[in-house]
Coordinates of C-alpha atoms and ligand atoms in Angstrom, one line a residue:
M52 CA -65.8 63.7 -39.3
N53 CA -69.3 63.0 -40.7
R54 CA -69.6 66.3 -42.5
P55 CA -70.5 65.6 -46.2
R56 CA -68.0 67.0 -48.6
T57 CA -70.6 67.5 -51.4
S58 CA -74.1 68.8 -51.1
I59 CA -77.0 66.3 -51.5
H60 CA -78.5 68.8 -54.0
G61 CA -75.6 68.5 -56.4
E62 CA -72.5 70.5 -57.3
W63 CA -71.6 73.0 -60.0
S64 CA -69.8 71.3 -62.9
S65 CA -66.8 73.6 -62.5
R66 CA -65.3 76.6 -61.0
W67 CA -66.6 78.6 -63.9
A68 CA -70.1 77.4 -63.4
F69 CA -69.9 78.7 -59.9
V70 CA -68.6 82.1 -61.1
L71 CA -71.3 82.3 -63.7
A72 CA -74.1 81.4 -61.2
A73 CA -72.9 83.7 -58.5
T74 CA -72.5 86.5 -61.1
G75 CA -76.0 85.8 -62.3
S76 CA -77.2 86.1 -58.7
A77 CA -75.3 89.3 -58.1
V78 CA -76.2 91.0 -61.4
G79 CA -79.8 91.9 -61.5
L80 CA -82.4 94.6 -61.0
G81 CA -80.0 96.0 -58.4
N82 CA -77.5 96.8 -61.0
I83 CA -79.7 97.9 -63.9
W84 CA -82.8 99.4 -62.2
K85 CA -81.7 100.4 -58.7
F86 CA -78.1 101.5 -59.0
P87 CA -78.7 104.1 -61.8
Y88 CA -81.7 105.7 -60.0
I89 CA -80.0 105.9 -56.6
A90 CA -76.8 107.2 -58.2
G91 CA -79.0 109.8 -59.9
E92 CA -80.8 110.7 -56.7
N93 CA -77.6 111.0 -54.8
G94 CA -75.7 113.3 -57.2
G95 CA -73.6 110.8 -59.3
G96 CA -69.8 110.7 -59.1
A97 CA -69.2 111.0 -55.4
F98 CA -71.9 108.5 -54.6
V99 CA -70.4 106.1 -57.1
L100 CA -67.0 106.5 -55.5
V101 CA -68.4 105.7 -52.0
Y102 CA -70.3 102.7 -53.4
L103 CA -67.1 101.4 -54.9
A104 CA -65.3 101.8 -51.6
C105 CA -68.2 99.9 -49.9
I106 CA -67.9 97.0 -52.3
V107 CA -64.2 96.7 -51.5
I108 CA -64.3 97.3 -47.7
V109 CA -67.6 95.6 -46.8
G110 CA -68.8 93.6 -49.8
V111 CA -65.8 91.6 -50.9
P112 CA -64.7 90.5 -47.3
I113 CA -68.2 89.4 -46.4
F114 CA -68.7 87.7 -49.7
I115 CA -65.6 85.5 -49.0
A116 CA -66.9 84.7 -45.5
E117 CA -70.3 83.7 -46.9
V118 CA -68.9 81.4 -49.6
L119 CA -66.5 79.7 -47.2
I120 CA -69.3 79.1 -44.6
G121 CA -71.5 77.6 -47.4
R122 CA -68.8 75.4 -48.8
R123 CA -67.9 74.0 -45.4
G124 CA -71.5 73.4 -44.4
R125 CA -72.7 72.0 -47.8
Q126 CA -76.4 72.3 -46.9
S127 CA -79.1 74.9 -46.9
P128 CA -78.1 78.0 -44.8
I129 CA -80.2 76.8 -41.9
N130 CA -78.7 73.4 -41.7
T131 CA -75.2 74.7 -42.5
M132 CA -75.4 77.0 -39.5
V133 CA -76.4 74.1 -37.3
T134 CA -73.6 71.9 -38.6
L135 CA -70.9 74.6 -38.4
S136 CA -71.9 75.9 -34.9
Q137 CA -71.7 72.3 -33.7
E138 CA -68.4 71.8 -35.3
A139 CA -67.1 74.9 -33.5
G140 CA -68.7 73.8 -30.3
K141 CA -71.0 76.8 -30.2
S142 CA -74.7 77.4 -29.7
K143 CA -77.1 75.9 -32.2
H144 CA -79.1 79.1 -32.1
W145 CA -76.9 80.3 -35.0
R146 CA -79.5 78.5 -37.1
L147 CA -81.7 81.5 -36.6
L148 CA -79.2 83.3 -38.9
G149 CA -80.2 80.8 -41.6
W150 CA -83.9 81.3 -40.8
A151 CA -83.5 85.1 -41.1
G152 CA -81.9 84.6 -44.5
V153 CA -84.7 82.3 -45.8
I154 CA -87.3 84.8 -44.7
A155 CA -85.4 87.7 -46.2
G156 CA -85.2 85.8 -49.5
F157 CA -88.9 85.3 -49.5
L158 CA -89.6 88.9 -48.8
I159 CA -87.1 90.2 -51.4
L160 CA -88.2 87.8 -54.1
S161 CA -91.9 88.7 -53.5
Y162 CA -91.3 92.3 -54.7
Y163 CA -88.4 91.5 -57.0
S164 CA -90.7 89.4 -59.0
V165 CA -93.2 92.2 -59.4
I166 CA -90.6 94.6 -60.7
A167 CA -89.2 91.9 -63.0
G168 CA -92.8 91.5 -64.2
W169 CA -92.8 95.2 -65.2
G170 CA -89.7 94.4 -67.2
L171 CA -91.4 91.5 -68.9
A172 CA -94.4 93.7 -69.8
Y173 CA -92.0 96.3 -71.2
V174 CA -90.3 93.8 -73.4
F175 CA -93.6 93.4 -75.3
R176 CA -94.5 97.1 -75.0
S177 CA -91.3 98.2 -76.6
G178 CA -91.5 95.3 -79.1
I179 CA -94.8 96.5 -80.5
G180 CA -93.5 100.0 -80.8
L181 CA -95.7 101.5 -78.2
F182 CA -93.2 104.2 -77.3
S183 CA -92.2 105.2 -80.8
G184 CA -92.4 108.9 -81.0
A185 CA -94.2 109.2 -77.6
S186 CA -93.9 112.4 -75.6
A187 CA -92.7 112.5 -72.0
E188 CA -96.3 112.9 -70.9
E189 CA -97.5 110.0 -73.0
V190 CA -94.8 107.6 -71.6
Q191 CA -95.6 108.7 -68.1
T192 CA -99.3 108.1 -68.6
I193 CA -98.7 104.7 -70.1
F194 CA -96.6 103.8 -67.0
N195 CA -99.2 105.2 -64.6
E196 CA -102.0 103.3 -66.2
F197 CA -100.0 100.2 -66.1
L198 CA -99.4 100.6 -62.4
A199 CA -103.0 101.3 -61.9
T200 CA -104.2 98.0 -63.2
P201 CA -103.5 95.3 -60.5
E202 CA -104.6 92.4 -62.7
R203 CA -101.9 93.2 -65.3
L204 CA -99.2 93.5 -62.6
L205 CA -100.4 90.3 -61.1
A206 CA -100.4 88.5 -64.4
W207 CA -96.7 89.5 -65.1
H208 CA -95.7 88.8 -61.6
T209 CA -97.3 85.3 -61.9
I210 CA -95.5 84.6 -65.2
F211 CA -92.1 85.7 -63.7
M212 CA -92.6 83.5 -60.6
V213 CA -93.4 80.5 -62.8
M214 CA -90.3 81.2 -64.9
T215 CA -88.2 81.3 -61.7
M216 CA -89.7 78.2 -60.2
V217 CA -89.3 76.2 -63.4
V218 CA -85.5 76.8 -63.4
V219 CA -85.2 76.1 -59.7
A220 CA -87.2 72.9 -59.9
R221 CA -84.8 71.5 -62.5
G222 CA -82.0 71.5 -59.9
V223 CA -78.4 72.6 -59.6
R224 CA -76.9 71.4 -62.9
S225 CA -79.7 71.1 -65.4
G226 CA -81.7 74.1 -64.0
L227 CA -79.6 76.7 -62.3
E228 CA -76.3 76.1 -64.1
K229 CA -77.8 75.7 -67.6
A230 CA -79.8 78.9 -67.3
V231 CA -76.9 81.0 -66.2
R232 CA -74.6 79.5 -68.8
Y233 CA -76.7 80.9 -71.6
L234 CA -78.2 84.0 -70.0
M235 CA -75.1 85.6 -68.5
P236 CA -73.1 85.8 -71.8
C237 CA -76.1 87.2 -73.6
L238 CA -76.4 89.9 -71.0
F239 CA -72.8 91.0 -71.3
V240 CA -73.1 91.2 -75.1
L241 CA -76.3 93.2 -74.9
L242 CA -74.8 95.6 -72.4
V243 CA -71.8 96.3 -74.6
V244 CA -74.0 96.8 -77.6
L245 CA -76.1 99.3 -75.6
V246 CA -73.2 101.3 -74.3
G247 CA -71.9 101.4 -77.9
Y248 CA -75.2 102.9 -78.8
A249 CA -75.1 105.4 -76.0
M250 CA -71.5 106.4 -77.1
N251 CA -72.9 107.7 -80.3
T252 CA -75.3 110.1 -78.6
A253 CA -74.1 113.7 -78.2
A254 CA -74.5 113.5 -74.4
F255 CA -72.2 110.6 -73.8
G256 CA -69.5 112.9 -72.3
Q257 CA -72.1 114.4 -70.0
G258 CA -73.3 111.0 -68.8
F259 CA -69.7 109.9 -68.3
E260 CA -68.9 113.0 -66.2
F261 CA -72.0 112.6 -64.1
L262 CA -71.0 109.1 -63.2
F263 CA -67.3 109.5 -62.7
K264 CA -66.6 113.1 -61.7
P265 CA -67.1 113.3 -57.9
D266 CA -68.7 116.4 -56.4
F267 CA -68.7 115.8 -52.7
S268 CA -70.9 118.7 -52.0
K269 CA -73.8 116.6 -53.3
L270 CA -73.1 113.8 -50.9
S271 CA -75.3 113.7 -47.8
Q272 CA -74.6 111.5 -44.8
D273 CA -77.6 109.5 -45.9
S274 CA -76.0 108.9 -49.4
V275 CA -73.1 107.2 -47.8
L276 CA -75.4 104.8 -46.0
I277 CA -77.5 104.2 -49.0
A278 CA -74.4 103.3 -51.0
M279 CA -73.3 100.9 -48.3
G280 CA -76.7 99.2 -48.1
H281 CA -76.7 98.8 -51.9
A282 CA -73.4 97.0 -51.7
F283 CA -75.1 94.2 -49.9
F284 CA -78.1 94.1 -52.2
T285 CA -76.1 94.2 -55.4
L286 CA -73.7 91.4 -54.3
S287 CA -76.6 89.3 -53.0
L288 CA -75.1 89.3 -49.6
G289 CA -76.4 88.7 -46.1
M290 CA -79.3 86.2 -46.6
G291 CA -77.6 82.9 -47.6
A292 CA -78.0 83.1 -51.4
I293 CA -74.2 83.2 -51.8
M294 CA -73.9 80.7 -49.0
I295 CA -75.9 78.1 -50.8
Y296 CA -74.2 78.8 -54.1
G297 CA -71.0 78.3 -52.2
S298 CA -72.3 75.0 -50.9
Y299 CA -72.4 73.7 -54.5
M300 CA -68.9 74.8 -55.2
P301 CA -66.3 72.2 -56.0
E302 CA -63.7 71.6 -53.4
R303 CA -60.6 72.7 -55.3
A304 CA -61.9 76.1 -56.5
S305 CA -60.3 79.2 -54.9
I306 CA -62.8 81.2 -53.0
A307 CA -60.8 84.5 -52.9
K308 CA -60.1 84.4 -56.6
T309 CA -63.6 83.7 -57.7
T310 CA -64.9 86.4 -55.4
F311 CA -62.8 89.0 -57.1
I312 CA -64.1 88.0 -60.5
I313 CA -67.7 88.0 -59.3
A314 CA -67.5 91.4 -57.5
G315 CA -65.6 92.8 -60.5
A316 CA -68.2 91.6 -63.0
D317 CA -71.1 92.9 -60.8
T318 CA -69.5 96.3 -60.5
F319 CA -68.7 96.4 -64.2
V320 CA -72.3 95.7 -65.1
A321 CA -73.6 98.4 -62.8
L322 CA -71.2 101.0 -64.3
M323 CA -72.0 99.9 -67.8
A324 CA -75.8 100.2 -67.0
G325 CA -75.1 103.7 -65.8
L326 CA -73.1 104.5 -68.9
A327 CA -75.9 103.2 -71.1
I328 CA -78.6 105.1 -69.2
F329 CA -77.2 108.5 -68.3
P330 CA -76.2 109.7 -71.8
L331 CA -79.8 108.9 -72.9
V332 CA -81.1 110.8 -69.9
F333 CA -79.1 113.9 -70.6
A334 CA -79.6 113.7 -74.4
N335 CA -83.3 114.0 -73.8
N336 CA -83.2 116.6 -71.0
L337 CA -84.5 114.2 -68.5
E338 CA -84.1 114.3 -64.7
P339 CA -81.3 112.0 -63.4
G340 CA -83.0 112.0 -59.9
A341 CA -86.3 110.8 -61.2
G342 CA -86.3 107.9 -58.7
P343 CA -87.6 104.3 -59.2
G344 CA -89.4 105.4 -62.4
L345 CA -86.1 106.3 -64.0
M346 CA -85.9 103.2 -66.0
F347 CA -89.5 102.6 -66.8
V348 CA -90.5 106.1 -67.7
T349 CA -87.4 107.9 -69.0
L350 CA -85.8 105.0 -71.0
P351 CA -88.9 104.2 -73.1
L352 CA -89.1 107.9 -73.8
A353 CA -85.5 108.1 -74.8
F354 CA -85.6 105.0 -76.9
G355 CA -88.9 106.1 -78.5
Q356 CA -87.3 109.2 -79.8
M357 CA -84.2 107.6 -81.3
P358 CA -83.8 105.9 -84.7
G359 CA -83.8 102.1 -84.0
G360 CA -85.2 102.8 -80.6
A361 CA -87.9 100.2 -80.6
F362 CA -85.3 97.5 -81.3
F363 CA -82.8 98.7 -78.7
G364 CA -85.5 99.4 -76.2
T365 CA -86.7 95.8 -76.5
L366 CA -83.2 94.5 -76.3
F367 CA -82.7 96.5 -73.1
F368 CA -85.8 95.1 -71.4
V369 CA -84.9 91.6 -72.5
L370 CA -81.6 92.1 -70.7
I371 CA -83.2 93.2 -67.6
V372 CA -85.5 90.2 -67.5
F373 CA -82.5 87.9 -68.0
A374 CA -80.6 89.6 -65.2
A375 CA -83.6 89.5 -62.8
W376 CA -84.2 85.8 -63.7
T377 CA -80.7 84.6 -62.7
S378 CA -81.0 86.6 -59.5
A379 CA -84.4 85.5 -58.6
I380 CA -83.5 81.8 -58.6
S381 CA -80.8 82.5 -55.9
L382 CA -83.3 84.2 -53.6
I383 CA -85.5 81.1 -53.3
E384 CA -82.9 78.3 -53.5
P385 CA -82.1 78.4 -49.8
A386 CA -85.7 77.8 -48.9
V387 CA -86.2 75.0 -51.5
A388 CA -83.0 73.3 -50.3
W389 CA -84.2 73.4 -46.7
L390 CA -87.6 71.9 -47.6
V391 CA -85.8 69.1 -49.4
E392 CA -83.3 68.4 -46.6
T393 CA -85.6 68.8 -43.6
R394 CA -89.1 68.0 -44.9
G395 CA -88.0 65.3 -47.2
M396 CA -89.9 66.9 -50.1
R397 CA -89.1 66.3 -53.7
R398 CA -87.5 69.3 -55.3
L399 CA -90.5 69.9 -57.5
T400 CA -92.9 69.8 -54.5
A401 CA -90.7 72.1 -52.6
C402 CA -90.6 74.6 -55.5
V403 CA -94.4 74.6 -55.8
W404 CA -94.8 75.4 -52.1
A405 CA -92.1 78.0 -51.9
G406 CA -93.2 79.6 -55.1
M407 CA -96.8 79.9 -54.1
A408 CA -95.9 81.4 -50.7
T409 CA -93.7 84.0 -52.5
W410 CA -96.3 84.7 -55.1
L411 CA -98.9 85.4 -52.4
L412 CA -96.6 87.8 -50.6
G413 CA -96.1 89.5 -53.9
V414 CA -99.8 90.3 -54.2
G415 CA -99.2 92.9 -51.4
T416 CA -96.6 94.6 -53.6
V417 CA -98.9 94.5 -56.6
L418 CA -101.6 96.2 -54.6
S419 CA -99.3 98.8 -53.0
F420 CA -99.0 100.4 -56.4
N421 CA -102.8 100.9 -56.9
L422 CA -105.5 99.9 -54.4
W423 CA -103.3 100.1 -51.4
S424 CA -101.2 103.1 -52.5
E425 CA -102.5 105.2 -49.6
V426 CA -102.0 102.5 -47.0
K427 CA -98.8 103.6 -45.2
L428 CA -96.7 102.7 -42.2
F429 CA -93.8 105.0 -41.2
G430 CA -94.8 107.0 -44.3
K431 CA -94.0 104.1 -46.6
T432 CA -96.2 101.9 -48.8
Y433 CA -96.1 98.1 -48.4
F434 CA -93.5 97.9 -51.2
D435 CA -91.4 100.8 -49.9
L436 CA -91.4 99.2 -46.4
L437 CA -90.5 95.8 -47.7
D438 CA -87.6 97.2 -49.7
Y439 CA -86.4 99.3 -46.8
L440 CA -86.7 96.5 -44.2
T441 CA -84.9 93.9 -46.4
A442 CA -82.1 96.0 -48.0
N443 CA -81.4 98.4 -45.2
I444 CA -82.0 96.2 -42.1
M445 CA -82.1 92.5 -42.8
L446 CA -79.2 92.3 -45.2
P447 CA -76.7 94.4 -43.2
L448 CA -77.7 92.6 -40.1
G449 CA -77.4 89.2 -41.8
G450 CA -74.0 90.2 -43.3
L451 CA -72.8 91.4 -39.9
F452 CA -73.6 88.1 -38.3
I453 CA -72.1 86.1 -41.2
A454 CA -68.9 88.1 -40.7
V455 CA -68.9 87.5 -37.0
F456 CA -69.5 83.8 -37.4
A457 CA -66.7 83.4 -39.8
V458 CA -64.0 85.1 -37.8
W459 CA -65.2 84.9 -34.2
I460 CA -67.1 81.6 -34.0
M461 CA -65.5 79.2 -36.5
K462 CA -62.2 77.7 -35.6
E463 CA -59.5 79.5 -37.5
A464 CA -58.0 76.2 -38.7
H465 CA -61.3 75.4 -40.4
V466 CA -61.5 78.8 -42.0
R467 CA -57.9 78.5 -43.3
E468 CA -58.6 75.0 -44.6
E469 CA -61.6 76.3 -46.6
L470 CA -59.9 79.4 -47.9
A471 CA -56.6 77.7 -48.6
M472 CA -55.1 81.1 -49.5
I473 CA -51.5 80.8 -50.7
N474 CA -51.1 84.5 -50.2
K475 CA -50.4 85.0 -46.5
T476 CA -50.7 88.8 -46.6
G477 CA -54.0 88.5 -48.4
Y478 CA -55.3 86.2 -45.7
R479 CA -54.2 88.4 -42.9
A480 CA -55.8 91.5 -44.6
W481 CA -59.1 89.6 -45.1
R482 CA -59.2 88.5 -41.4
L483 CA -58.3 91.9 -40.1
L484 CA -61.0 93.5 -42.3
V485 CA -63.7 91.0 -41.3
R486 CA -62.8 91.0 -37.6
Y487 CA -62.8 94.7 -37.1
V488 CA -63.4 97.0 -40.0
T489 CA -66.3 95.4 -41.7
P490 CA -68.5 94.8 -38.6
V491 CA -68.0 98.4 -37.4
A492 CA -68.9 99.7 -40.9
V493 CA -72.0 97.5 -41.1
L494 CA -73.0 98.5 -37.6
I495 CA -73.0 102.2 -38.6
V496 CA -75.3 101.4 -41.5
F497 CA -77.6 99.4 -39.3
L498 CA -77.8 102.0 -36.5
N499 CA -78.7 104.6 -39.1
A500 CA -81.5 102.4 -40.4
I501 CA -83.1 102.2 -37.0
G502 CA -82.6 105.9 -36.5
V503 CA -84.2 106.9 -39.7
L504 CA -87.2 104.6 -38.9
Q505 CA -87.7 106.3 -35.6
H506 CA -87.5 109.8 -36.9
G507 CA -89.9 109.1 -39.7
Ligands
LIG863 N1 -78.1 91.0 -56.3 C1 -79.4 91.0 -57.0 C2 -79.5 92.3 -57.8 O1 -78.7 93.2 -57.7 C3 -80.6 90.7 -56.2 C4 -80.4 89.6 -55.3 C5 -80.3 88.3 -55.7 C6 -80.2 89.6 -53.9 N2 -80.1 87.5 -54.6 C7 -80.0 88.3 -53.5 C8 -80.2 90.6 -53.0 C9 -79.8 88.0 -52.2 C10 -80.0 90.3 -51.7 C11 -79.8 89.0 -51.3 O2 -80.5 92.6 -58.4

């Protein structure tokens, strides 16, 4: 067998390095920016419960499938799909799944970087005390004016893209691994500090109840589907990010065990973010369903009115930038690895090209908040459409095919070899889930996405 057992791009130095890197990828704007606002919009507790169920039923099984495919293929998702479909004696067209992933990664990173850029800007804005004592109106005005200046958004987007590409250019061990080794622990410490801070506000109980007391009357059918789509986004599933991180995973590490740790950590951070945010929201009589602005408008307001708020506000935005940074690198790594493998580029050259392409796409997102804010397709701006297309269509579809590939296309002996699960019942449960339950569940999400697009 000529299949390489290590990737030409390198390997994580240990099982823990993989866990940290994959956790870094999973934990990001999705947990801290998106999860609280969609939980807020969908009524809280019941939504959170459905989201947790989706993580377990859809997320974890597909995560395992994606890692095992990556570790067996040991290349960029495109070439991994080629190698593994050949190994299974099946059509090479499966490489299109790799392509879809690379494209999804570009699209997501292009807007992800713009939002992360807001986070960067807000680090400095909190730092100089811009929000101290500001009223709701003032904070809203500051945010609106920020969004209305494309050159500012562009500048921060550019800085964040450069930060991302610098880490990716340094490679698996000295770039990706070193970054997550320092950033991830900081993030956990900062979150715990912030939740401790929120616990001391009078509204902690109210925030807690909002997140954990299910009221199913607030749950629309759409909420269920949003929760499921978010399970993909938050675990970085369905586009090859986890696949390529799996390809750098040492041979001996247990895939199932590490997956539980990563999914657990990701869920923990989302819930902690919720616990840090909602008490502040209620303590200040703010609106939990405020939408994407929840973090950038209501939090500076809340922090601005509290003693020590400038300090904690700054800390919070630093945390968001860290989290976004370790996620962004995983969105572009599949494309960079492919350029190195197939085009024979040096890693640095590949990073420059991939980074510039992503940056350029991001300009559309920057403009959709100001000059192009009235340019709409299906009633959505460029940014909304991109978010919708990637999170609700491309990721579920990619995840569906990854699941199908792992249990219907690959030879079972190979899957078993890669998973090497000691626990027979665990293996059977996984296979049963990925064969039947997970694909059907994902199909429901996907069909809904098409339906919603058609009905406006
Ligand atoms: N999971 C990250 C977050 O929650 C975002 C992310 C990183 C991602 N890599 C991904 C989403 C790959 C989908 C696919 O912010």
